[in-house]
Amino acid sequence: MTAKLINGRRLAEKLRGELRIRVRSIAKRRGRAPGLAVILVGEDAASAVYVRNKIRACEAVGIESTCIRFPSRVSNEELLQTIARLNADDAIDGILVQLPLPGHIDLPLVLETISIEKDVDGFHLYNVGGLVVGNTIFSPCTPYGVVKLLESENIAIAGQNVVVVGASNIVGKPMALMLMSRGATVSICHALTRDLAQFTILADILVVAAGVPNLILAPMVKAGAVVIDVGINRLPDGSIAGDVDFHGVSQRASHITPVPGGVGPMTVTMLLENTIASAERSSAQAFRDNGRIQPAPGLLEASGVNNA
Ligand code: NAD
């Protein structure tokens, strides 16, 4: 079997075309485009690249973005005050703090200071908890992008055996919750899992987010499985690879995402989606508050509320 490639770059491009139209409509309705504020602390090269990509993606769809930079010695107070200011700023619909942060920063406090209405990364405790009970405001971008990829290929989730390799707060755990809420039977594996292959071989859908190149080899994959590779690893020769042995596993899987060009472009696209959904929600709220018009039927659904 040679797996069908799930092309994240192509889907991201298609979705961004739709997002551009929504941005234009918001800008027309309320006189300004959606706004995203990105906070970048320190000089981490990878973080700088991620932030640059996010800013460029915003520009490409018409979202107004602003990047606020701090040196790595920034105090907790200064960071929290900045977030509080952005929370109160009507021109800002989404706030993102690029991770990781320096060790002296109180990360949970930083994340919980972001208004839940502007938490477009979905890392606030409210949004994380919302994933458990099924009413999150914003889904975290990477798992949300994986769900969109599966949906775009009409891959059934309900009733499927899903194995998620990796149990981080930003990818593995929310991924598992989102797929479980769609009816999958989910197993989560992590660095302490004994005999990883005994789990992965059962997966109809295998999502891998461990950060270990070649962790998943062909004999660990069920014939016909759907394999989603979230990993991004820089190899000694400078190239980028995922966590899956792409060539070997392509011979067994029915569908597979490439790295690069799979999940990565979707992660950024879901950040744009969340920011636009936030702007649509606040614009609908403003109209309601002014008593001028009722929100269009289905507007909240279309804007991604309950998108977990
Ligand atoms: P993390 O380091 O926070 O978590 C890694 C998880 O993998 C942990 O739960 C750990 O226990 C598990 N793990 C590590 N080694 C393992 C092994 N040998 N067997 C089984 N489990 C193992 O990482 P993260 O932030 O969740 O990111 C995971 C990977 O996904 C990284 O490569 C990261 O660069 C990538 N990533 C990609 C995107 C994207 O948009 N494509 C977004 C976020 C993260």
Coordinates of C-alpha atoms and ligand atoms in Angstrom, one line a residue:
M1 CA 0.0 0.0 0.0
T2 CA 1.2 3.5 -0.7
A3 CA -0.4 6.0 1.6
K4 CA -2.4 9.0 0.3
L5 CA -0.6 12.2 1.3
I6 CA -2.6 14.6 3.5
N7 CA -1.5 17.9 2.2
G8 CA -1.7 20.4 5.0
R9 CA -0.2 23.2 3.0
R10 CA -2.9 23.0 0.3
L11 CA -5.7 22.8 2.9
A12 CA -4.2 25.7 4.8
E13 CA -4.1 27.8 1.6
K14 CA -7.8 27.0 0.9
L15 CA -8.9 27.8 4.4
R16 CA -6.9 31.1 4.4
G17 CA -8.8 32.1 1.3
E18 CA -12.0 31.7 3.2
L19 CA -10.5 33.5 6.2
R20 CA -9.6 36.5 4.0
I21 CA -13.3 36.9 3.1
R22 CA -14.3 36.8 6.8
V23 CA -11.7 39.4 7.7
R24 CA -13.0 41.8 5.0
S25 CA -16.5 41.3 6.2
I26 CA -15.5 42.1 9.8
A27 CA -13.5 45.1 8.8
K28 CA -16.5 46.4 6.8
R29 CA -19.0 45.8 9.7
R30 CA -17.0 47.4 12.5
G31 CA -14.5 49.6 10.7
R32 CA -11.4 47.7 11.7
A33 CA -9.8 44.4 10.9
P34 CA -9.3 41.7 13.6
G35 CA -6.2 42.3 15.7
L36 CA -3.7 39.9 17.2
A37 CA -1.0 40.7 19.7
V38 CA 2.0 38.4 20.0
I39 CA 4.3 38.7 23.0
L40 CA 7.8 37.4 22.4
V41 CA 10.2 37.1 25.4
G42 CA 14.0 36.6 24.9
E43 CA 16.2 35.7 22.0
D44 CA 15.2 32.0 21.3
A45 CA 15.9 31.6 17.5
A46 CA 13.1 29.0 16.9
S47 CA 10.5 31.2 18.8
A48 CA 11.5 34.2 16.6
V49 CA 11.0 32.2 13.5
Y50 CA 7.6 30.9 14.7
V51 CA 6.5 34.5 15.6
R52 CA 7.6 35.8 12.2
N53 CA 5.6 33.1 10.4
K54 CA 2.5 34.0 12.5
I55 CA 2.9 37.7 11.8
R56 CA 3.3 37.0 8.0
A57 CA 0.3 34.7 8.0
C58 CA -1.8 37.5 9.7
E59 CA -0.7 40.0 7.0
A60 CA -1.6 37.6 4.3
V61 CA -5.2 37.3 5.4
G62 CA -5.6 41.0 6.5
I63 CA -5.4 40.5 10.3
E64 CA -3.7 43.5 12.1
S65 CA -0.9 42.0 14.1
T66 CA 1.5 43.6 16.6
C67 CA 4.5 41.9 18.2
I68 CA 5.6 43.1 21.6
R69 CA 9.2 42.1 22.4
F70 CA 10.8 41.8 25.8
P71 CA 14.3 40.9 26.9
S72 CA 14.6 37.6 28.7
R73 CA 15.1 39.4 32.0
V74 CA 11.6 40.9 31.9
S75 CA 9.7 40.8 35.2
N76 CA 6.5 38.9 35.8
E77 CA 4.9 42.3 36.7
E78 CA 5.8 43.9 33.4
L79 CA 4.5 40.9 31.5
L80 CA 1.2 40.8 33.4
Q81 CA 0.7 44.5 33.1
T82 CA 1.2 44.3 29.3
I83 CA -1.4 41.4 29.1
A84 CA -3.8 43.4 31.2
R85 CA -3.5 46.4 28.9
L86 CA -4.1 44.2 25.8
N87 CA -7.1 42.6 27.6
A88 CA -8.6 46.0 27.8
D89 CA -7.7 47.1 24.3
D90 CA -10.8 46.8 21.9
A91 CA -8.5 46.7 18.9
I92 CA -7.0 43.4 20.1
D93 CA -9.1 40.3 19.5
G94 CA -6.4 37.7 20.3
I95 CA -3.4 37.6 22.6
L96 CA -0.7 35.0 22.2
V97 CA 2.4 34.6 24.4
Q98 CA 5.0 32.7 22.5
L99 CA 6.3 29.7 24.5
P100 CA 8.7 28.7 26.0
L101 CA 9.2 31.5 28.5
P102 CA 12.3 32.0 30.7
G103 CA 12.3 30.0 33.9
H104 CA 11.7 32.9 36.3
I105 CA 8.4 33.7 34.7
D106 CA 5.2 32.3 36.3
L107 CA 3.8 30.6 33.2
P108 CA 0.5 29.4 34.7
L109 CA -0.2 33.0 36.0
V110 CA 0.7 34.5 32.6
L111 CA -1.6 32.1 30.8
E112 CA -4.4 32.7 33.3
T113 CA -4.1 36.5 33.0
I114 CA -5.0 36.4 29.3
S115 CA -8.7 37.1 29.0
I116 CA -10.5 33.9 28.1
E117 CA -12.3 35.9 25.3
K118 CA -8.9 36.6 23.7
D119 CA -7.0 33.3 24.5
V120 CA -6.6 32.3 20.9
D121 CA -3.9 29.7 21.7
G122 CA -6.5 28.0 24.0
F123 CA -4.0 27.6 26.9
H124 CA -6.0 29.4 29.6
L125 CA -7.2 27.0 32.3
Y126 CA -10.8 27.8 31.4
N127 CA -10.3 26.8 27.8
V128 CA -8.3 23.7 28.8
G129 CA -11.1 22.7 31.2
G130 CA -13.6 23.5 28.5
L131 CA -12.1 20.7 26.4
V132 CA -13.0 18.3 29.1
V133 CA -16.7 19.3 29.3
G134 CA -17.1 20.2 25.6
N135 CA -17.6 24.0 25.8
T136 CA -14.2 25.5 25.2
I137 CA -14.2 28.9 23.6
F138 CA -10.9 28.4 21.7
S139 CA -9.4 25.0 20.8
P140 CA -5.6 24.8 20.9
C141 CA -4.3 25.4 17.4
T142 CA -2.3 22.3 16.7
P143 CA -4.9 19.7 17.7
Y144 CA -7.6 21.8 16.1
G145 CA -5.5 21.7 12.8
V146 CA -5.3 17.9 13.1
V147 CA -9.0 17.6 13.4
K148 CA -9.5 19.8 10.3
L149 CA -7.0 17.7 8.4
L150 CA -9.0 14.5 9.2
E151 CA -12.3 16.2 8.4
S152 CA -10.9 17.4 5.1
E153 CA -10.2 13.8 4.1
N154 CA -13.6 12.6 5.3
I155 CA -11.8 10.3 7.8
A156 CA -14.3 9.0 10.3
I157 CA -13.3 9.6 13.9
A158 CA -16.3 8.2 15.9
G159 CA -15.8 4.6 16.9
Q160 CA -12.1 4.6 15.7
N161 CA -9.2 3.4 17.8
V162 CA -6.9 6.4 18.2
V163 CA -3.5 6.4 19.7
V164 CA -1.8 9.7 20.6
V165 CA 1.9 9.5 21.2
G166 CA 2.9 12.4 23.4
A167 CA 1.1 13.8 26.4
S168 CA 2.0 17.5 26.5
N169 CA -0.4 20.1 27.6
I170 CA -0.3 21.9 24.2
V171 CA -0.5 18.9 21.8
G172 CA -1.0 15.4 23.2
K173 CA -3.5 15.9 26.0
P174 CA -5.9 18.3 24.1
M175 CA -5.6 16.2 21.0
A176 CA -6.8 13.1 23.0
L177 CA -9.7 15.1 24.5
M178 CA -10.8 16.5 21.2
L179 CA -10.8 13.1 19.5
M180 CA -12.5 11.5 22.4
S181 CA -15.2 14.2 22.3
R182 CA -15.8 13.1 18.7
G183 CA -16.4 9.5 19.7
A184 CA -13.0 7.9 19.3
T185 CA -11.6 5.4 21.7
V186 CA -8.3 7.1 22.7
S187 CA -5.1 5.8 24.2
I188 CA -2.3 8.2 25.2
C189 CA 1.3 7.1 25.2
H190 CA 4.3 9.1 26.6
A191 CA 8.0 8.7 27.4
L192 CA 7.3 6.2 30.3
T193 CA 5.0 4.0 28.2
R194 CA 6.3 0.4 28.1
D195 CA 6.4 -1.2 24.7
L196 CA 5.0 1.7 22.6
A197 CA 4.4 -0.6 19.6
Q198 CA 1.8 -2.7 21.4
F199 CA -0.3 0.4 21.5
T200 CA 0.5 2.0 18.1
I201 CA -0.2 -1.2 16.2
L202 CA -3.9 -1.1 17.3
A203 CA -4.4 2.5 16.0
D204 CA -6.9 3.2 13.2
I205 CA -5.7 6.8 13.6
L206 CA -2.2 7.4 15.0
V207 CA -1.2 10.9 16.0
V208 CA 2.5 11.3 16.9
A209 CA 3.7 14.4 18.9
A210 CA 6.8 13.3 20.8
G211 CA 9.7 15.3 19.2
V212 CA 11.7 12.1 18.5
P213 CA 12.8 11.5 14.9
N214 CA 12.0 8.0 13.6
L215 CA 10.1 7.1 16.7
I216 CA 7.4 5.4 14.6
L217 CA 8.6 2.7 12.2
A218 CA 6.6 0.7 9.7
P219 CA 6.2 -2.5 11.8
M220 CA 4.6 -0.4 14.6
V221 CA 1.7 0.7 12.3
K222 CA -1.4 -1.2 11.4
A223 CA -1.9 -1.7 7.7
G224 CA -4.3 0.9 6.5
A225 CA -4.0 3.3 9.5
V226 CA -4.2 7.0 9.2
V227 CA -0.9 8.5 10.4
I228 CA -0.6 12.2 11.5
D229 CA 2.9 13.3 12.3
V230 CA 3.0 16.4 14.4
G231 CA 6.7 16.2 15.3
I232 CA 9.2 18.9 14.1
N233 CA 12.8 17.9 14.5
R234 CA 15.8 19.6 13.1
L235 CA 18.3 17.0 12.0
P236 CA 22.1 17.4 12.1
D237 CA 22.2 18.1 8.4
G238 CA 19.8 21.1 9.0
S239 CA 16.8 19.4 7.4
I240 CA 13.4 19.1 9.1
A241 CA 11.8 15.7 9.9
G242 CA 8.8 14.5 11.9
D243 CA 8.6 11.7 14.4
V244 CA 7.5 9.1 11.8
D245 CA 9.7 7.1 9.4
F246 CA 7.9 8.7 6.4
H247 CA 9.1 6.4 3.7
G248 CA 8.6 3.1 5.6
V249 CA 5.3 4.0 7.1
S250 CA 3.9 5.3 3.8
Q251 CA 4.1 1.7 2.6
R252 CA 1.6 0.6 5.3
A253 CA -0.6 3.5 6.1
S254 CA -3.7 4.5 4.1
H255 CA -3.1 8.3 4.7
I256 CA 0.0 10.1 6.1
T257 CA 1.0 13.8 6.7
P258 CA 4.4 14.9 5.5
V259 CA 6.8 17.0 7.5
P260 CA 7.1 19.8 6.6
G261 CA 3.8 20.6 4.8
G262 CA 1.4 18.6 7.0
V263 CA 0.3 19.8 10.5
G264 CA 2.6 22.8 10.7
P265 CA 0.7 25.1 8.2
M266 CA -2.6 24.1 9.8
T267 CA -1.4 25.2 13.3
V268 CA -0.9 28.7 12.1
T269 CA -4.1 28.7 10.1
M270 CA -6.1 27.7 13.2
L271 CA -4.5 30.6 15.1
L272 CA -5.9 32.9 12.3
E273 CA -9.2 31.1 12.5
N274 CA -9.4 31.6 16.3
T275 CA -8.5 35.3 16.0
I276 CA -11.2 35.9 13.4
A277 CA -13.7 33.9 15.4
S278 CA -12.9 36.1 18.4
A279 CA -13.4 39.3 16.4
E280 CA -16.7 37.9 15.0
R281 CA -17.9 37.1 18.5
S282 CA -17.0 40.5 20.0
S283 CA -18.6 42.3 17.0
A284 CA -21.8 40.3 17.5
Q285 CA -21.7 41.1 21.2
A286 CA -21.2 44.8 20.5
F287 CA -24.3 44.8 18.2
R288 CA -26.3 43.0 20.9
D289 CA -25.1 45.4 23.6
N290 CA -26.1 48.4 21.4
G291 CA -29.5 46.8 20.9
R292 CA -29.2 47.5 17.2
I293 CA -29.4 44.1 15.6
Q294 CA -29.7 40.5 16.6
P295 CA -26.8 38.3 15.8
A296 CA -27.3 36.4 12.5
P297 CA -28.6 32.9 13.2
G298 CA -25.7 30.5 13.5
L299 CA -23.1 33.3 13.7
L300 CA -21.7 31.9 17.0
E301 CA -21.5 28.4 15.5
A302 CA -19.9 29.6 12.4
S303 CA -17.4 31.6 14.4
G304 CA -16.1 28.5 16.1
V305 CA -17.7 28.6 19.5
N306 CA -17.8 25.0 20.8
N307 CA -15.3 24.0 18.2
A308 CA -13.7 21.4 20.5
Ligands
NAD1 P1 6.9 18.1 24.6 O1 8.3 17.9 24.7 O2 6.2 19.1 25.5 O3 6.1 16.7 24.9 C1 6.6 15.6 24.3 C2 5.7 14.4 24.7 O4 6.2 13.2 24.0 C3 5.8 14.1 26.2 O5 4.5 13.8 26.7 C4 6.8 12.9 26.3 O6 6.5 12.1 27.4 C5 6.5 12.2 25.0 N1 7.6 11.4 24.5 C6 8.9 11.8 24.4 N2 9.7 10.8 24.0 C7 8.8 9.7 23.8 C8 9.0 8.4 23.4 N3 10.3 7.9 23.1 N4 8.0 7.6 23.4 C9 6.7 8.0 23.7 N5 6.5 9.3 24.0 C10 7.5 10.1 24.1 O7 6.6 18.4 23.1 P2 5.3 19.1 22.4 O8 5.4 20.6 22.6 O9 4.1 18.4 22.7 O10 5.7 18.9 20.9 C11 5.9 17.5 20.4 C12 6.5 17.6 19.0 O11 5.6 18.3 18.2 C13 7.8 18.4 18.9 O12 8.6 17.9 17.9 C14 7.3 19.8 18.5 O13 8.3 20.5 17.8 C15 6.2 19.4 17.6 N6 5.1 20.5 17.4 C16 4.7 20.7 16.2 C17 3.7 21.6 16.0 C18 3.2 21.8 14.6 O14 2.5 22.8 14.3 N7 3.5 20.9 13.7 C19 3.1 22.3 17.1 C20 3.6 22.0 18.4 C21 4.6 21.1 18.5

